[in-house]
């Protein structure tokens, strides 16, 4: 598993460089990956499953960041932002709005969607295509624009 190898190498490097924050985040991600593997009853996760775990961790951090900023807790917001930055390094390159727009239009025509009532069909068809490469809320916004 390429992700696990990268995490292990980066963990060793973070130990050598005494980067406590980065080391803590990497250990947390490795633990999440291991927990998911145990939950699924596997020795190792596939790349896709690993990406799902990373997405979940990113989403949790983004939600926390939003809450901390709303509560005026800049100390916690800064710590969470640093964790987000470390996690982001392990994600695949994100799609641009233009690339995402093309995928959305193709999927809408594939599904035959014509109105916002078809939103669920479009989203369920699109999300596997852009998994890890685009944020779900961003995809949702572009789909809404194209269906209106």
mmCIF file of C-alpha atoms in Angstrom:
data_model
loop_
_atom_site.group_PDB
_atom_site.id
_atom_site.type_symbol
_atom_site.label_atom_id
_atom_site.label_comp_id
_atom_site.label_asym_id
_atom_site.label_seq_id
_atom_site.Cartn_x
_atom_site.Cartn_y
_atom_site.Cartn_z
ATOM 1 C CA UNK A 1 0.000 0.000 0.000
ATOM 2 C CA UNK A 2 1.636 3.179 -1.216
ATOM 3 C CA UNK A 3 -0.089 5.424 1.358
ATOM 4 C CA UNK A 4 1.135 3.363 4.290
ATOM 5 C CA UNK A 5 4.697 3.383 2.938
ATOM 6 C CA UNK A 6 4.593 7.170 2.567
ATOM 7 C CA UNK A 7 3.227 7.529 6.090
ATOM 8 C CA UNK A 8 5.969 5.299 7.509
ATOM 9 C CA UNK A 9 8.723 7.172 5.679
ATOM 10 C CA UNK A 10 7.322 10.554 6.690
ATOM 11 C CA UNK A 11 6.948 9.356 10.274
ATOM 12 C CA UNK A 12 10.645 8.418 10.403
ATOM 13 C CA UNK A 13 11.570 11.770 8.905
ATOM 14 C CA UNK A 14 9.348 13.646 11.371
ATOM 15 C CA UNK A 15 11.033 11.781 14.241
ATOM 16 C CA UNK A 16 14.490 12.722 12.954
ATOM 17 C CA UNK A 17 13.453 16.359 12.471
ATOM 18 C CA UNK A 18 11.645 16.448 15.827
ATOM 19 C CA UNK A 19 8.403 17.652 14.242
ATOM 20 C CA UNK A 20 5.992 16.767 17.040
ATOM 21 C CA UNK A 21 2.841 18.088 15.354
ATOM 22 C CA UNK A 22 3.464 16.250 12.087
ATOM 23 C CA UNK A 23 4.420 13.075 13.931
ATOM 24 C CA UNK A 24 1.215 13.161 15.986
ATOM 25 C CA UNK A 25 -0.947 13.595 12.866
ATOM 26 C CA UNK A 26 0.821 10.780 11.002
ATOM 27 C CA UNK A 27 0.422 8.442 13.975
ATOM 28 C CA UNK A 28 -3.267 9.348 14.191
ATOM 29 C CA UNK A 29 -3.781 8.617 10.480
ATOM 30 C CA UNK A 30 -1.943 5.302 10.764
ATOM 31 C CA UNK A 31 -4.125 4.354 13.736
ATOM 32 C CA UNK A 32 -7.273 5.276 11.786
ATOM 33 C CA UNK A 33 -6.116 3.175 8.836
ATOM 34 C CA UNK A 34 -5.344 0.237 11.107
ATOM 35 C CA UNK A 35 -8.716 0.550 12.891
ATOM 36 C CA UNK A 36 -10.518 0.588 9.548
ATOM 37 C CA UNK A 37 -8.611 -2.500 8.410
ATOM 38 C CA UNK A 38 -9.575 -4.312 11.612
ATOM 39 C CA UNK A 39 -13.173 -3.199 11.227
ATOM 40 C CA UNK A 40 -13.265 -4.564 7.681
ATOM 41 C CA UNK A 41 -11.420 -7.727 8.710
ATOM 42 C CA UNK A 42 -8.473 -7.175 6.373
ATOM 43 C CA UNK A 43 -4.715 -7.127 6.788
ATOM 44 C CA UNK A 44 -4.300 -4.072 4.574
ATOM 45 C CA UNK A 45 -6.656 -1.545 3.066
ATOM 46 C CA UNK A 46 -6.833 -0.859 -0.652
ATOM 47 C CA UNK A 47 -5.866 2.594 -1.905
ATOM 48 C CA UNK A 48 -9.550 3.451 -2.266
ATOM 49 C CA UNK A 49 -10.336 2.437 1.313
ATOM 50 C CA UNK A 50 -7.317 4.356 2.574
ATOM 51 C CA UNK A 51 -8.526 7.401 0.695
ATOM 52 C CA UNK A 52 -11.919 7.056 2.354
ATOM 53 C CA UNK A 53 -10.275 7.103 5.782
ATOM 54 C CA UNK A 54 -8.192 10.154 4.844
ATOM 55 C CA UNK A 55 -11.293 11.949 3.581
ATOM 56 C CA UNK A 56 -13.083 11.219 6.833
ATOM 57 C CA UNK A 57 -10.165 12.598 8.864
ATOM 58 C CA UNK A 58 -10.007 15.712 6.679
ATOM 59 C CA UNK A 59 -13.722 16.321 7.026
ATOM 60 C CA UNK A 60 -13.510 16.019 10.806
ATOM 61 C CA UNK A 61 -10.696 18.562 10.909
ATOM 62 C CA UNK A 62 -12.544 20.986 8.608
ATOM 63 C CA UNK A 63 -15.662 20.770 10.774
ATOM 64 C CA UNK A 64 -13.594 21.326 13.917
ATOM 65 C CA UNK A 65 -11.786 24.254 12.317
ATOM 66 C CA UNK A 66 -15.097 25.904 11.464
ATOM 67 C CA UNK A 67 -16.370 25.407 15.032
ATOM 68 C CA UNK A 68 -13.162 26.711 16.626
ATOM 69 C CA UNK A 69 -13.165 29.829 14.462
ATOM 70 C CA UNK A 70 -16.846 30.453 15.231
ATOM 71 C CA UNK A 71 -16.097 30.156 18.955
ATOM 72 C CA UNK A 72 -13.090 32.484 18.703
ATOM 73 C CA UNK A 73 -10.624 29.767 19.729
ATOM 74 C CA UNK A 74 -7.732 30.804 17.518
ATOM 75 C CA UNK A 75 -5.261 28.602 19.423
ATOM 76 C CA UNK A 76 -7.228 25.458 18.606
ATOM 77 C CA UNK A 77 -8.007 26.705 15.104
ATOM 78 C CA UNK A 78 -4.298 27.150 14.368
ATOM 79 C CA UNK A 79 -3.505 23.649 15.665
ATOM 80 C CA UNK A 80 -6.312 22.148 13.584
ATOM 81 C CA UNK A 81 -5.192 24.077 10.498
ATOM 82 C CA UNK A 82 -1.688 22.654 10.906
ATOM 83 C CA UNK A 83 -3.180 19.141 11.110
ATOM 84 C CA UNK A 84 -5.201 19.843 7.962
ATOM 85 C CA UNK A 85 -2.058 20.945 6.133
ATOM 86 C CA UNK A 86 -0.289 17.685 7.039
ATOM 87 C CA UNK A 87 -3.291 15.572 5.983
ATOM 88 C CA UNK A 88 -3.692 17.468 2.713
ATOM 89 C CA UNK A 89 -0.220 16.321 1.645
ATOM 90 C CA UNK A 90 -1.468 12.721 1.451
ATOM 91 C CA UNK A 91 -4.518 13.487 -0.672
ATOM 92 C CA UNK A 92 -4.465 13.202 -4.456
ATOM 93 C CA UNK A 93 -4.308 16.436 -6.404
ATOM 94 C CA UNK A 94 -7.667 18.197 -6.263
ATOM 95 C CA UNK A 95 -9.699 18.805 -9.413
ATOM 96 C CA UNK A 96 -10.129 22.382 -10.581
ATOM 97 C CA UNK A 97 -13.625 23.873 -10.871
ATOM 98 C CA UNK A 98 -13.387 23.602 -14.676
ATOM 99 C CA UNK A 99 -12.456 19.914 -14.576
ATOM 100 C CA UNK A 100 -15.193 19.264 -12.042
ATOM 101 C CA UNK A 101 -17.718 21.125 -14.163
ATOM 102 C CA UNK A 102 -16.902 18.880 -17.159
ATOM 103 C CA UNK A 103 -17.343 15.727 -15.053
ATOM 104 C CA UNK A 104 -20.637 17.043 -13.652
ATOM 105 C CA UNK A 105 -22.018 17.827 -17.115
ATOM 106 C CA UNK A 106 -20.988 14.393 -18.444
ATOM 107 C CA UNK A 107 -22.593 12.657 -15.478
ATOM 108 C CA UNK A 108 -25.807 14.666 -15.771
ATOM 109 C CA UNK A 109 -26.151 13.599 -19.410
ATOM 110 C CA UNK A 110 -25.266 9.959 -18.557
ATOM 111 C CA UNK A 111 -27.913 9.831 -15.833
ATOM 112 C CA UNK A 112 -30.425 11.815 -17.870
ATOM 113 C CA UNK A 113 -31.049 14.296 -15.069
ATOM 114 C CA UNK A 114 -33.209 17.299 -15.892
ATOM 115 C CA UNK A 115 -34.159 18.916 -12.596
ATOM 116 C CA UNK A 116 -33.092 19.280 -8.984
ATOM 117 C CA UNK A 117 -35.288 16.278 -8.196
ATOM 118 C CA UNK A 118 -32.577 14.148 -9.865
ATOM 119 C CA UNK A 119 -29.901 15.512 -7.523
ATOM 120 C CA UNK A 120 -29.515 12.208 -5.631
ATOM 121 C CA UNK A 121 -28.992 10.191 -8.804
ATOM 122 C CA UNK A 122 -26.373 12.625 -10.075
ATOM 123 C CA UNK A 123 -24.497 12.817 -6.768
ATOM 124 C CA UNK A 124 -24.420 9.033 -6.326
ATOM 125 C CA UNK A 125 -23.049 8.654 -9.866
ATOM 126 C CA UNK A 126 -20.487 11.442 -9.523
ATOM 127 C CA UNK A 127 -18.950 10.835 -6.094
ATOM 128 C CA UNK A 128 -17.148 7.575 -6.993
ATOM 129 C CA UNK A 129 -15.591 9.358 -10.001
ATOM 130 C CA UNK A 130 -14.171 12.233 -7.938
ATOM 131 C CA UNK A 131 -13.452 10.393 -4.696
ATOM 132 C CA UNK A 132 -10.623 12.136 -2.882
ATOM 133 C CA UNK A 133 -10.143 14.595 -5.728
ATOM 134 C CA UNK A 134 -12.956 16.997 -4.846
ATOM 135 C CA UNK A 135 -14.862 18.094 -1.767
ATOM 136 C CA UNK A 136 -18.452 16.839 -1.622
ATOM 137 C CA UNK A 137 -19.861 20.298 -0.857
ATOM 138 C CA UNK A 138 -18.056 21.734 -3.876
ATOM 139 C CA UNK A 139 -19.443 18.962 -6.098
ATOM 140 C CA UNK A 140 -22.915 19.556 -4.674
ATOM 141 C CA UNK A 141 -22.704 23.285 -5.460
ATOM 142 C CA UNK A 142 -21.635 22.675 -9.071
ATOM 143 C CA UNK A 143 -24.333 20.042 -9.589
ATOM 144 C CA UNK A 144 -26.973 22.478 -8.250
ATOM 145 C CA UNK A 145 -25.743 25.173 -10.673
ATOM 146 C CA UNK A 146 -25.984 22.779 -13.600
ATOM 147 C CA UNK A 147 -29.420 21.426 -12.691
ATOM 148 C CA UNK A 148 -31.133 24.767 -12.180
#
